[in-house]
PDB file of C-alpha atoms in Angstrom:
ATOM      1  CA  UNK A 781      28.630  -5.011  -8.325  1.00 42.00           C
ATOM      2  CA  UNK A 782      29.012  -7.987  -5.978  1.00 48.00           C
ATOM      3  CA  UNK A 783      26.730 -10.898  -6.829  1.00 73.00           C
ATOM      4  CA  UNK A 784      25.228 -12.816  -3.926  1.00 83.00           C
ATOM      5  CA  UNK A 785      23.953 -16.361  -4.112  1.00 88.00           C
ATOM      6  CA  UNK A 786      20.292 -17.031  -3.496  1.00 88.00           C
ATOM      7  CA  UNK A 787      21.035 -18.470  -0.076  1.00 90.00           C
ATOM      8  CA  UNK A 788      23.143 -15.429   0.826  1.00 89.00           C
ATOM      9  CA  UNK A 789      20.310 -13.093  -0.137  1.00 88.00           C
ATOM     10  CA  UNK A 790      17.757 -15.116   1.825  1.00 91.00           C
ATOM     11  CA  UNK A 791      20.067 -15.106   4.844  1.00 89.00           C
ATOM     12  CA  UNK A 792      19.919 -11.302   4.858  1.00 88.00           C
ATOM     13  CA  UNK A 793      16.107 -11.383   5.169  1.00 91.00           C
ATOM     14  CA  UNK A 794      15.299 -13.519   8.243  1.00 88.00           C
ATOM     15  CA  UNK A 795      11.598 -12.647   7.997  1.00 90.00           C
ATOM     16  CA  UNK A 796      11.323 -14.702   4.798  1.00 92.00           C
ATOM     17  CA  UNK A 797      11.370 -17.967   6.719  1.00 87.00           C
ATOM     18  CA  UNK A 798       8.307 -16.816   8.648  1.00 90.00           C
ATOM     19  CA  UNK A 799       6.328 -16.280   5.445  1.00 93.00           C
ATOM     20  CA  UNK A 800       6.904 -19.556   3.591  1.00 92.00           C
ATOM     21  CA  UNK A 801       8.913 -22.748   3.309  1.00 93.00           C
ATOM     22  CA  UNK A 802      11.552 -21.828   0.749  1.00 94.00           C
ATOM     23  CA  UNK A 803      13.598 -23.849  -1.702  1.00 93.00           C
ATOM     24  CA  UNK A 804      16.336 -21.675  -3.209  1.00 94.00           C
ATOM     25  CA  UNK A 805      17.841 -22.293  -6.649  1.00 94.00           C
ATOM     26  CA  UNK A 806      20.677 -20.333  -8.271  1.00 92.00           C
ATOM     27  CA  UNK A 807      19.505 -20.476 -11.873  1.00 93.00           C
ATOM     28  CA  UNK A 808      21.943 -17.817 -13.119  1.00 91.00           C
ATOM     29  CA  UNK A 809      23.697 -14.632 -12.066  1.00 89.00           C
ATOM     30  CA  UNK A 810      23.382 -12.200 -14.944  1.00 91.00           C
ATOM     31  CA  UNK A 811      22.990  -8.417 -14.932  1.00 91.00           C
ATOM     32  CA  UNK A 812      19.875  -7.306 -16.792  1.00 94.00           C
ATOM     33  CA  UNK A 813      21.599  -6.121 -19.999  1.00 93.00           C
ATOM     34  CA  UNK A 814      23.191  -9.563 -20.485  1.00 95.00           C
ATOM     35  CA  UNK A 815      19.865 -11.398 -20.531  1.00 96.00           C
ATOM     36  CA  UNK A 816      18.816 -12.706 -23.962  1.00 97.00           C
ATOM     37  CA  UNK A 817      15.435 -13.904 -25.265  1.00 97.00           C
ATOM     38  CA  UNK A 818      16.666 -17.493 -25.454  1.00 97.00           C
ATOM     39  CA  UNK A 819      17.840 -17.262 -21.837  1.00 97.00           C
ATOM     40  CA  UNK A 820      14.343 -16.051 -20.928  1.00 97.00           C
ATOM     41  CA  UNK A 821      12.891 -19.019 -22.798  1.00 98.00           C
ATOM     42  CA  UNK A 822      15.028 -21.496 -20.853  1.00 98.00           C
ATOM     43  CA  UNK A 823      14.025 -19.785 -17.614  1.00 98.00           C
ATOM     44  CA  UNK A 824      10.384 -20.164 -18.619  1.00 98.00           C
ATOM     45  CA  UNK A 825      10.906 -23.902 -19.105  1.00 98.00           C
ATOM     46  CA  UNK A 826      12.557 -24.208 -15.690  1.00 98.00           C
ATOM     47  CA  UNK A 827       9.819 -22.245 -13.929  1.00 98.00           C
ATOM     48  CA  UNK A 828       7.165 -24.383 -15.636  1.00 98.00           C
ATOM     49  CA  UNK A 829       8.982 -27.492 -14.428  1.00 98.00           C
ATOM     50  CA  UNK A 830       9.065 -26.196 -10.850  1.00 98.00           C
ATOM     51  CA  UNK A 831       5.395 -25.219 -10.931  1.00 98.00           C
ATOM     52  CA  UNK A 832       4.556 -28.740 -12.061  1.00 97.00           C
ATOM     53  CA  UNK A 833       5.620 -30.036  -8.639  1.00 96.00           C
ATOM     54  CA  UNK A 834       2.481 -30.516  -6.553  1.00 96.00           C
ATOM     55  CA  UNK A 835       4.405 -29.431  -3.470  1.00 96.00           C
ATOM     56  CA  UNK A 836       5.167 -25.987  -4.924  1.00 97.00           C
ATOM     57  CA  UNK A 837       2.640 -23.188  -4.398  1.00 96.00           C
ATOM     58  CA  UNK A 838       4.451 -20.419  -6.279  1.00 98.00           C
ATOM     59  CA  UNK A 839       7.754 -19.109  -7.613  1.00 98.00           C
ATOM     60  CA  UNK A 840       9.678 -15.888  -6.941  1.00 98.00           C
ATOM     61  CA  UNK A 841      12.311 -14.820  -9.484  1.00 98.00           C
ATOM     62  CA  UNK A 842      14.961 -12.221  -8.669  1.00 96.00           C
ATOM     63  CA  UNK A 843      16.097 -10.390 -11.802  1.00 95.00           C
ATOM     64  CA  UNK A 844      18.067  -7.337 -12.871  1.00 93.00           C
ATOM     65  CA  UNK A 845      15.638  -4.450 -13.262  1.00 93.00           C
ATOM     66  CA  UNK A 846      16.880  -3.259 -16.676  1.00 95.00           C
ATOM     67  CA  UNK A 847      15.195  -6.126 -18.556  1.00 97.00           C
ATOM     68  CA  UNK A 848      12.957  -7.529 -15.832  1.00 97.00           C
ATOM     69  CA  UNK A 849       9.797  -6.409 -17.614  1.00 97.00           C
ATOM     70  CA  UNK A 850      10.702  -8.326 -20.772  1.00 98.00           C
ATOM     71  CA  UNK A 851      11.474 -11.600 -19.012  1.00 98.00           C
ATOM     72  CA  UNK A 852       8.391 -11.329 -16.807  1.00 98.00           C
ATOM     73  CA  UNK A 853       6.230 -10.630 -19.859  1.00 98.00           C
ATOM     74  CA  UNK A 854       7.600 -13.615 -21.787  1.00 98.00           C
ATOM     75  CA  UNK A 855       6.658 -15.872 -18.890  1.00 98.00           C
ATOM     76  CA  UNK A 856       3.266 -14.179 -18.620  1.00 97.00           C
ATOM     77  CA  UNK A 857       2.622 -14.910 -22.302  1.00 97.00           C
ATOM     78  CA  UNK A 858       3.576 -18.566 -22.116  1.00 97.00           C
ATOM     79  CA  UNK A 859       2.975 -20.035 -18.653  1.00 97.00           C
ATOM     80  CA  UNK A 860      -0.327 -21.757 -17.965  1.00 94.00           C
ATOM     81  CA  UNK A 861      -1.976 -22.363 -14.606  1.00 94.00           C
ATOM     82  CA  UNK A 862      -2.940 -20.267 -11.605  1.00 96.00           C
ATOM     83  CA  UNK A 863       0.087 -20.633  -9.328  1.00 97.00           C
ATOM     84  CA  UNK A 864       1.670 -17.228  -8.670  1.00 98.00           C
ATOM     85  CA  UNK A 865       4.959 -16.278 -10.324  1.00 98.00           C
ATOM     86  CA  UNK A 866       6.399 -13.045  -8.932  1.00 98.00           C
ATOM     87  CA  UNK A 867       9.430 -11.127 -10.204  1.00 98.00           C
ATOM     88  CA  UNK A 868      11.393  -8.713  -8.067  1.00 97.00           C
ATOM     89  CA  UNK A 869      14.652  -6.797  -8.297  1.00 93.00           C
ATOM     90  CA  UNK A 870      16.631  -4.055  -6.622  1.00 91.00           C
ATOM     91  CA  UNK A 871      17.398  -0.522  -7.724  1.00 90.00           C
ATOM     92  CA  UNK A 872      20.407  -0.269  -5.406  1.00 91.00           C
ATOM     93  CA  UNK A 873      23.190  -2.793  -5.064  1.00 84.00           C
ATOM     94  CA  UNK A 874      24.194  -4.629  -1.928  1.00 84.00           C
ATOM     95  CA  UNK A 875      27.238  -2.292  -1.662  1.00 84.00           C
ATOM     96  CA  UNK A 876      25.091   0.861  -1.609  1.00 87.00           C
ATOM     97  CA  UNK A 877      23.397   2.472   1.371  1.00 82.00           C
ATOM     98  CA  UNK A 878      19.683   1.786   1.347  1.00 83.00           C
ATOM     99  CA  UNK A 879      19.861  -1.486  -0.603  1.00 87.00           C
ATOM    100  CA  UNK A 880      16.235  -2.260  -1.430  1.00 86.00           C
ATOM    101  CA  UNK A 881      16.737  -5.911  -2.373  1.00 88.00           C
ATOM    102  CA  UNK A 882      15.663  -7.407   0.974  1.00 90.00           C
ATOM    103  CA  UNK A 883      12.426  -5.387   1.173  1.00 93.00           C
ATOM    104  CA  UNK A 884      11.523  -6.175  -2.432  1.00 94.00           C
ATOM    105  CA  UNK A 885      12.222  -9.883  -1.972  1.00 95.00           C
ATOM    106  CA  UNK A 886      10.137 -10.013   1.194  1.00 96.00           C
ATOM    107  CA  UNK A 887       7.300  -8.231  -0.611  1.00 96.00           C
ATOM    108  CA  UNK A 888       7.552 -10.687  -3.509  1.00 97.00           C
ATOM    109  CA  UNK A 889       7.336 -13.717  -1.231  1.00 97.00           C
ATOM    110  CA  UNK A 890       4.380 -12.206   0.609  1.00 97.00           C
ATOM    111  CA  UNK A 891       2.722 -11.600  -2.743  1.00 98.00           C
ATOM    112  CA  UNK A 892       3.403 -15.145  -3.928  1.00 97.00           C
ATOM    113  CA  UNK A 893       1.827 -16.742  -0.838  1.00 97.00           C
ATOM    114  CA  UNK A 894      -1.222 -14.460  -0.786  1.00 97.00           C
ATOM    115  CA  UNK A 895      -4.348 -16.379  -1.891  1.00 96.00           C
ATOM    116  CA  UNK A 896      -5.571 -13.463  -4.031  1.00 97.00           C
ATOM    117  CA  UNK A 897      -2.419 -13.615  -6.174  1.00 97.00           C
ATOM    118  CA  UNK A 898      -3.498 -16.892  -7.772  1.00 96.00           C
ATOM    119  CA  UNK A 899      -4.772 -16.604 -11.329  1.00 95.00           C
ATOM    120  CA  UNK A 900      -3.473 -13.069 -11.894  1.00 95.00           C
ATOM    121  CA  UNK A 901      -0.702 -14.039 -14.275  1.00 96.00           C
ATOM    122  CA  UNK A 902       2.932 -13.154 -13.703  1.00 98.00           C
ATOM    123  CA  UNK A 903       3.416 -10.299 -11.234  1.00 98.00           C
ATOM    124  CA  UNK A 904       6.165  -7.753 -10.567  1.00 98.00           C
ATOM    125  CA  UNK A 905       6.805  -6.480  -7.037  1.00 97.00           C
ATOM    126  CA  UNK A 906       9.158  -3.516  -6.617  1.00 94.00           C
ATOM    127  CA  UNK A 907       8.912  -0.511  -4.306  1.00 91.00           C
ATOM    128  CA  UNK A 908       5.996  -1.856  -2.235  1.00 93.00           C
ATOM    129  CA  UNK A 909       3.769  -2.103  -5.317  1.00 96.00           C
ATOM    130  CA  UNK A 910       2.371  -5.122  -7.163  1.00 98.00           C
ATOM    131  CA  UNK A 911       2.171  -4.786 -10.948  1.00 97.00           C
ATOM    132  CA  UNK A 912       0.935  -7.059 -13.715  1.00 97.00           C
ATOM    133  CA  UNK A 913       3.808  -8.220 -15.917  1.00 97.00           C
ATOM    134  CA  UNK A 914       1.707  -7.323 -18.962  1.00 95.00           C
ATOM    135  CA  UNK A 915       1.679  -3.675 -17.865  1.00 95.00           C
ATOM    136  CA  UNK A 916       4.775  -3.008 -15.744  1.00 96.00           C
ATOM    137  CA  UNK A 917       7.649  -1.022 -17.196  1.00 95.00           C
ATOM    138  CA  UNK A 918      10.754   0.556 -15.732  1.00 95.00           C
ATOM    139  CA  UNK A 919       9.971   4.263 -15.900  1.00 92.00           C
ATOM    140  CA  UNK A 920      12.873   5.822 -13.992  1.00 94.00           C
ATOM    141  CA  UNK A 921      16.585   5.130 -14.123  1.00 94.00           C
ATOM    142  CA  UNK A 922      17.290   5.267 -10.383  1.00 90.00           C
ATOM    143  CA  UNK A 923      14.255   5.776  -8.153  1.00 89.00           C
ATOM    144  CA  UNK A 924      13.340   2.947  -5.796  1.00 88.00           C
ATOM    145  CA  UNK A 925       9.748   2.997  -7.084  1.00 88.00           C
ATOM    146  CA  UNK A 926      10.972   2.901 -10.671  1.00 89.00           C
ATOM    147  CA  UNK A 927       8.293   0.552 -12.030  1.00 93.00           C
ATOM    148  CA  UNK A 928       5.073   1.988 -13.389  1.00 93.00           C
ATOM    149  CA  UNK A 929       1.875   0.683 -14.956  1.00 95.00           C
ATOM    150  CA  UNK A 930      -0.174   2.949 -17.250  1.00 92.00           C
ATOM    151  CA  UNK A 931      -3.389   2.237 -15.336  1.00 92.00           C
ATOM    152  CA  UNK A 932      -1.809   2.007 -11.905  1.00 94.00           C
ATOM    153  CA  UNK A 933      -0.509  -0.864  -9.826  1.00 96.00           C
ATOM    154  CA  UNK A 934      -2.724  -3.874  -9.158  1.00 97.00           C
ATOM    155  CA  UNK A 935      -2.044  -3.496  -5.470  1.00 97.00           C
ATOM    156  CA  UNK A 936       0.358  -2.480  -2.743  1.00 97.00           C
ATOM    157  CA  UNK A 937       2.239  -3.952   0.179  1.00 95.00           C
ATOM    158  CA  UNK A 938       0.767  -2.054   3.132  1.00 94.00           C
ATOM    159  CA  UNK A 939       2.678  -2.659   6.384  1.00 91.00           C
ATOM    160  CA  UNK A 940       3.442  -6.192   5.296  1.00 90.00           C
ATOM    161  CA  UNK A 941      -0.045  -6.918   3.966  1.00 94.00           C
ATOM    162  CA  UNK A 942      -0.797  -7.463   0.268  1.00 97.00           C
ATOM    163  CA  UNK A 943      -3.794  -5.341  -0.737  1.00 97.00           C
ATOM    164  CA  UNK A 944      -5.211  -5.607  -4.260  1.00 98.00           C
ATOM    165  CA  UNK A 945      -7.137  -2.685  -5.751  1.00 96.00           C
ATOM    166  CA  UNK A 946      -8.130  -4.067  -9.140  1.00 94.00           C
ATOM    167  CA  UNK A 947      -8.087  -7.265 -11.211  1.00 92.00           C
ATOM    168  CA  UNK A 948      -5.374  -8.033 -13.740  1.00 88.00           C
ATOM    169  CA  UNK A 949      -5.780  -8.309 -17.490  1.00 82.00           C
ATOM    170  CA  UNK A 950      -4.810 -11.881 -18.330  1.00 85.00           C
ATOM    171  CA  UNK A 951      -4.667 -13.212 -21.865  1.00 85.00           C
ATOM    172  CA  UNK A 952      -4.784 -16.868 -22.795  1.00 88.00           C
ATOM    173  CA  UNK A 953      -1.258 -18.333 -22.805  1.00 93.00           C
ATOM    174  CA  UNK A 954       0.370 -18.756 -26.201  1.00 95.00           C
ATOM    175  CA  UNK A 955       1.348 -22.394 -26.707  1.00 92.00           C
ATOM    176  CA  UNK A 956       4.581 -21.695 -28.559  1.00 94.00           C
ATOM    177  CA  UNK A 957       6.872 -24.718 -29.050  1.00 96.00           C
ATOM    178  CA  UNK A 958       9.808 -22.435 -29.807  1.00 96.00           C
ATOM    179  CA  UNK A 959      10.967 -18.827 -29.834  1.00 98.00           C
ATOM    180  CA  UNK A 960      11.801 -16.918 -33.021  1.00 98.00           C
ATOM    181  CA  UNK A 961      14.316 -14.347 -31.830  1.00 98.00           C
ATOM    182  CA  UNK A 962      15.110 -12.635 -35.146  1.00 98.00           C
ATOM    183  CA  UNK A 963      12.868  -9.654 -34.446  1.00 98.00           C
ATOM    184  CA  UNK A 964      14.225  -6.101 -34.593  1.00 98.00           C
ATOM    185  CA  UNK A 965      12.917  -2.989 -32.833  1.00 99.00           C
ATOM    186  CA  UNK A 966      13.128   0.440 -34.502  1.00 99.00           C
ATOM    187  CA  UNK A 967      12.174   3.832 -33.071  1.00 98.00           C
ATOM    188  CA  UNK A 968      10.774   6.470 -35.403  1.00 98.00           C
ATOM    189  CA  UNK A 969      11.966  10.083 -35.190  1.00 98.00           C
ATOM    190  CA  UNK A 970      11.709  13.212 -37.310  1.00 98.00           C
ATOM    191  CA  UNK A 971      13.253  12.719 -40.730  1.00 97.00           C
ATOM    192  CA  UNK A 972      14.436   9.104 -40.402  1.00 97.00           C
ATOM    193  CA  UNK A 973      14.652   7.016 -43.570  1.00 98.00           C
ATOM    194  CA  UNK A 974      14.376   3.286 -44.160  1.00 97.00           C
ATOM    195  CA  UNK A 975      18.094   2.417 -44.180  1.00 98.00           C
ATOM    196  CA  UNK A 976      18.026   0.607 -40.834  1.00 98.00           C
ATOM    197  CA  UNK A 977      14.795  -1.200 -41.683  1.00 98.00           C
ATOM    198  CA  UNK A 978      16.340  -2.419 -44.931  1.00 98.00           C
ATOM    199  CA  UNK A 979      19.413  -3.547 -43.004  1.00 98.00           C
ATOM    200  CA  UNK A 980      17.169  -5.589 -40.712  1.00 98.00           C
ATOM    201  CA  UNK A 981      15.514  -7.259 -43.685  1.00 98.00           C
ATOM    202  CA  UNK A 982      18.868  -7.915 -45.350  1.00 98.00           C
ATOM    203  CA  UNK A 983      20.190  -9.695 -42.265  1.00 97.00           C
ATOM    204  CA  UNK A 984      17.158 -11.971 -42.134  1.00 98.00           C
ATOM    205  CA  UNK A 985      14.763 -10.382 -39.664  1.00 98.00           C
ATOM    206  CA  UNK A 986      11.654 -12.538 -39.267  1.00 98.00           C
ATOM    207  CA  UNK A 987       9.639  -9.687 -37.785  1.00 98.00           C
ATOM    208  CA  UNK A 988       9.827  -5.941 -37.187  1.00 99.00           C
ATOM    209  CA  UNK A 989       8.503  -3.735 -34.395  1.00 99.00           C
ATOM    210  CA  UNK A 990       8.172   0.009 -35.012  1.00 98.00           C
ATOM    211  CA  UNK A 991       7.828   2.581 -32.263  1.00 98.00           C
ATOM    212  CA  UNK A 992       5.829   5.163 -34.177  1.00 98.00           C
ATOM    213  CA  UNK A 993       5.169   8.748 -33.209  1.00 98.00           C
ATOM    214  CA  UNK A 994       1.974   9.805 -31.455  1.00 96.00           C
ATOM    215  CA  UNK A 995      -0.941   7.416 -31.892  1.00 96.00           C
ATOM    216  CA  UNK A 996       0.889   5.405 -34.552  1.00 97.00           C
ATOM    217  CA  UNK A 997       2.499   7.323 -37.421  1.00 98.00           C
ATOM    218  CA  UNK A 998       5.826   7.135 -39.288  1.00 98.00           C
ATOM    219  CA  UNK A 999       7.901   9.372 -41.595  1.00 98.00           C
ATOM    220  CA  UNK A1000       7.082   8.755 -45.284  1.00 98.00           C
ATOM    221  CA  UNK A1001      10.682   7.782 -46.044  1.00 98.00           C
ATOM    222  CA  UNK A1002      10.320   4.479 -44.175  1.00 98.00           C
ATOM    223  CA  UNK A1003       7.332   3.318 -46.239  1.00 98.00           C
ATOM    224  CA  UNK A1004       9.316   1.598 -49.031  1.00 98.00           C
ATOM    225  CA  UNK A1005      11.002  -0.728 -46.528  1.00 98.00           C
ATOM    226  CA  UNK A1006       7.682  -1.436 -44.820  1.00 98.00           C
ATOM    227  CA  UNK A1007       6.131  -2.396 -48.149  1.00 98.00           C
ATOM    228  CA  UNK A1008       9.116  -4.633 -48.876  1.00 98.00           C
ATOM    229  CA  UNK A1009       8.741  -6.337 -45.501  1.00 98.00           C
ATOM    230  CA  UNK A1010       5.040  -6.975 -45.970  1.00 98.00           C
ATOM    231  CA  UNK A1011       5.602  -8.254 -49.511  1.00 97.00           C
ATOM    232  CA  UNK A1012       8.123 -10.724 -48.070  1.00 97.00           C
ATOM    233  CA  UNK A1013       5.555 -11.849 -45.459  1.00 96.00           C
ATOM    234  CA  UNK A1014       7.552 -10.334 -42.608  1.00 97.00           C
ATOM    235  CA  UNK A1015       5.063  -9.172 -39.938  1.00 98.00           C
ATOM    236  CA  UNK A1016       5.404  -5.528 -38.931  1.00 98.00           C
ATOM    237  CA  UNK A1017       4.043  -4.570 -35.500  1.00 98.00           C
ATOM    238  CA  UNK A1018       3.330  -0.937 -34.663  1.00 98.00           C
ATOM    239  CA  UNK A1019       3.475   0.592 -31.173  1.00 98.00           C
ATOM    240  CA  UNK A1020       3.831   4.163 -29.966  1.00 97.00           C
ATOM    241  CA  UNK A1021       6.993   5.741 -28.638  1.00 97.00           C
ATOM    242  CA  UNK A1022       4.730   7.580 -26.168  1.00 96.00           C
ATOM    243  CA  UNK A1023       4.730   6.230 -22.625  1.00 92.00           C
ATOM    244  CA  UNK A1024       0.937   5.947 -22.448  1.00 92.00           C
ATOM    245  CA  UNK A1025      -2.104   5.706 -24.688  1.00 93.00           C
ATOM    246  CA  UNK A1026      -3.594   3.442 -27.343  1.00 94.00           C
ATOM    247  CA  UNK A1027      -2.857   3.480 -31.039  1.00 94.00           C
ATOM    248  CA  UNK A1028      -5.465   4.896 -33.395  1.00 94.00           C
ATOM    249  CA  UNK A1029      -5.595   4.877 -37.205  1.00 94.00           C
ATOM    250  CA  UNK A1030      -6.555   8.543 -37.081  1.00 93.00           C
ATOM    251  CA  UNK A1031      -4.536  10.121 -39.891  1.00 92.00           C
ATOM    252  CA  UNK A1032      -4.788   9.382 -43.589  1.00 92.00           C
ATOM    253  CA  UNK A1033      -1.737  11.346 -44.728  1.00 96.00           C
ATOM    254  CA  UNK A1034       1.325   9.550 -46.091  1.00 96.00           C
ATOM    255  CA  UNK A1035       2.792   7.611 -43.173  1.00 97.00           C
ATOM    256  CA  UNK A1036      -0.289   8.174 -41.015  1.00 97.00           C
ATOM    257  CA  UNK A1037      -1.854   5.458 -38.907  1.00 96.00           C
ATOM    258  CA  UNK A1038      -4.842   4.965 -41.196  1.00 97.00           C
ATOM    259  CA  UNK A1039      -2.524   4.320 -44.119  1.00 97.00           C
ATOM    260  CA  UNK A1040      -0.409   1.909 -42.042  1.00 98.00           C
ATOM    261  CA  UNK A1041      -3.510   0.007 -40.969  1.00 96.00           C
ATOM    262  CA  UNK A1042      -4.600  -0.342 -44.589  1.00 96.00           C
ATOM    263  CA  UNK A1043      -1.119  -1.552 -45.549  1.00 97.00           C
ATOM    264  CA  UNK A1044      -1.405  -4.389 -43.046  1.00 96.00           C
ATOM    265  CA  UNK A1045       0.684  -3.316 -40.066  1.00 97.00           C
ATOM    266  CA  UNK A1046      -0.323  -4.958 -36.793  1.00 97.00           C
ATOM    267  CA  UNK A1047      -1.422  -2.489 -34.117  1.00 97.00           C
ATOM    268  CA  UNK A1048      -0.166  -3.571 -30.678  1.00 95.00           C
ATOM    269  CA  UNK A1049      -2.217  -0.926 -28.845  1.00 91.00           C
ATOM    270  CA  UNK A1050      -0.738  -0.139 -25.424  1.00 92.00           C
ATOM    271  CA  UNK A1051       2.248  -2.475 -25.503  1.00 95.00           C
ATOM    272  CA  UNK A1052       5.634  -0.718 -25.342  1.00 96.00           C
ATOM    273  CA  UNK A1053       8.199  -1.597 -27.976  1.00 97.00           C
ATOM    274  CA  UNK A1054      10.367  -4.038 -25.976  1.00 98.00           C
ATOM    275  CA  UNK A1055       7.320  -6.064 -24.926  1.00 98.00           C
ATOM    276  CA  UNK A1056       5.843  -6.049 -28.425  1.00 98.00           C
ATOM    277  CA  UNK A1057       9.167  -7.437 -29.641  1.00 98.00           C
ATOM    278  CA  UNK A1058       9.007 -10.262 -27.080  1.00 98.00           C
ATOM    279  CA  UNK A1059       5.411 -10.998 -28.014  1.00 98.00           C
ATOM    280  CA  UNK A1060       6.228 -11.137 -31.716  1.00 98.00           C
ATOM    281  CA  UNK A1061       9.038 -13.614 -30.988  1.00 98.00           C
ATOM    282  CA  UNK A1062       6.581 -15.827 -29.115  1.00 98.00           C
ATOM    283  CA  UNK A1063       3.791 -15.397 -31.678  1.00 98.00           C
ATOM    284  CA  UNK A1064       6.113 -16.380 -34.531  1.00 98.00           C
ATOM    285  CA  UNK A1065       6.940 -19.494 -32.533  1.00 98.00           C
ATOM    286  CA  UNK A1066       3.247 -20.387 -32.748  1.00 97.00           C
ATOM    287  CA  UNK A1067       2.745 -19.472 -36.412  1.00 97.00           C
ATOM    288  CA  UNK A1068       4.611 -17.591 -39.124  1.00 94.00           C
ATOM    289  CA  UNK A1069       1.352 -16.764 -40.890  1.00 94.00           C
ATOM    290  CA  UNK A1070       0.882 -12.989 -40.736  1.00 92.00           C
ATOM    291  CA  UNK A1071      -2.887 -13.232 -40.357  1.00 93.00           C
ATOM    292  CA  UNK A1072      -2.518 -15.582 -37.400  1.00 95.00           C
ATOM    293  CA  UNK A1073       0.113 -13.340 -35.814  1.00 96.00           C
ATOM    294  CA  UNK A1074      -2.248 -10.384 -36.240  1.00 95.00           C
ATOM    295  CA  UNK A1075      -5.032 -12.333 -34.545  1.00 94.00           C
ATOM    296  CA  UNK A1076      -2.785 -13.153 -31.573  1.00 95.00           C
ATOM    297  CA  UNK A1077      -1.934  -9.487 -31.106  1.00 94.00           C
ATOM    298  CA  UNK A1078      -5.513  -8.286 -31.462  1.00 86.00           C
ATOM    299  CA  UNK A1079      -6.983 -10.853 -29.078  1.00 79.00           C
ATOM    300  CA  UNK A1080      -4.270 -10.811 -26.442  1.00 61.00           C
ATOM    301  CA  UNK A1081      -3.172  -7.209 -25.971  1.00 58.00           C
ATOM    302  CA  UNK A1082      -4.024  -4.947 -23.030  1.00 58.00           C
ATOM    303  CA  UNK A1083      -5.906  -1.949 -24.348  1.00 52.00           C
ATOM    304  CA  UNK A1084      -7.634  -3.899 -27.113  1.00 51.00           C
ATOM    305  CA  UNK A1085     -11.333  -3.219 -27.379  1.00 46.00           C
ATOM    306  CA  UNK A1086     -13.727  -6.144 -27.118  1.00 41.00           C
TER     307      UNK A1086
END
């Protein structure tokens, strides 16, 4: 896949210069799967530095779509201020017919300069839709409109105009001085045991995220490792492997959500596993106290009741 510089991409979209005065920076050229949490953290620092310039009204970040939602969410969790930050990507490469990069970049710049984008947190613009970074997820492997939000997009790009349909959920930024990246993500499935969870603990995991079944349940065989993690003060965050819906401590059977809640697992409500993992990394950078981590998840998660 040929990689273009920022200036080369901008040169392919002449209409950009009509929308805003642009300063282009080549921060990195990485495909999505090569992005790491610490790379995201350094990007966050650079974006914060740029936003601190009084002459800058907003930032657009181009990013590989495979991990775009994780990077955008990390910045959404940690950046303060109202200046728009908009992520965009492309589902087709520059060598393919129908390359969508130029249209998505133009939409992102239009979103960034729109007055109504201020104060909405980090945004994601792909396929003529504007999503909140806290909600957006890549839902299809190849479609041009691959990004989806459980409650619908915040807005659309309609014939070049940004039109917002609803407000964005925006949590208070987490003032984390560092990132704790030793957090592992595990997906539950029928009949799994706790071998992989124990391996995570043995290699020094500082936190665990479980994608449970349904509204938040796990096979009984994983419970011993969960108890060991909690006894060692390793926070365990629970999400659902389902694409939509909140968690609920509905079932009291062994491994059921009610039992997990009583054990002390942290319910991340509507967050998908990869985002819950990013949030736990950031939260642990604020505090390693499990009660404080739990509070950060309960107060700052979309889908949490007031």
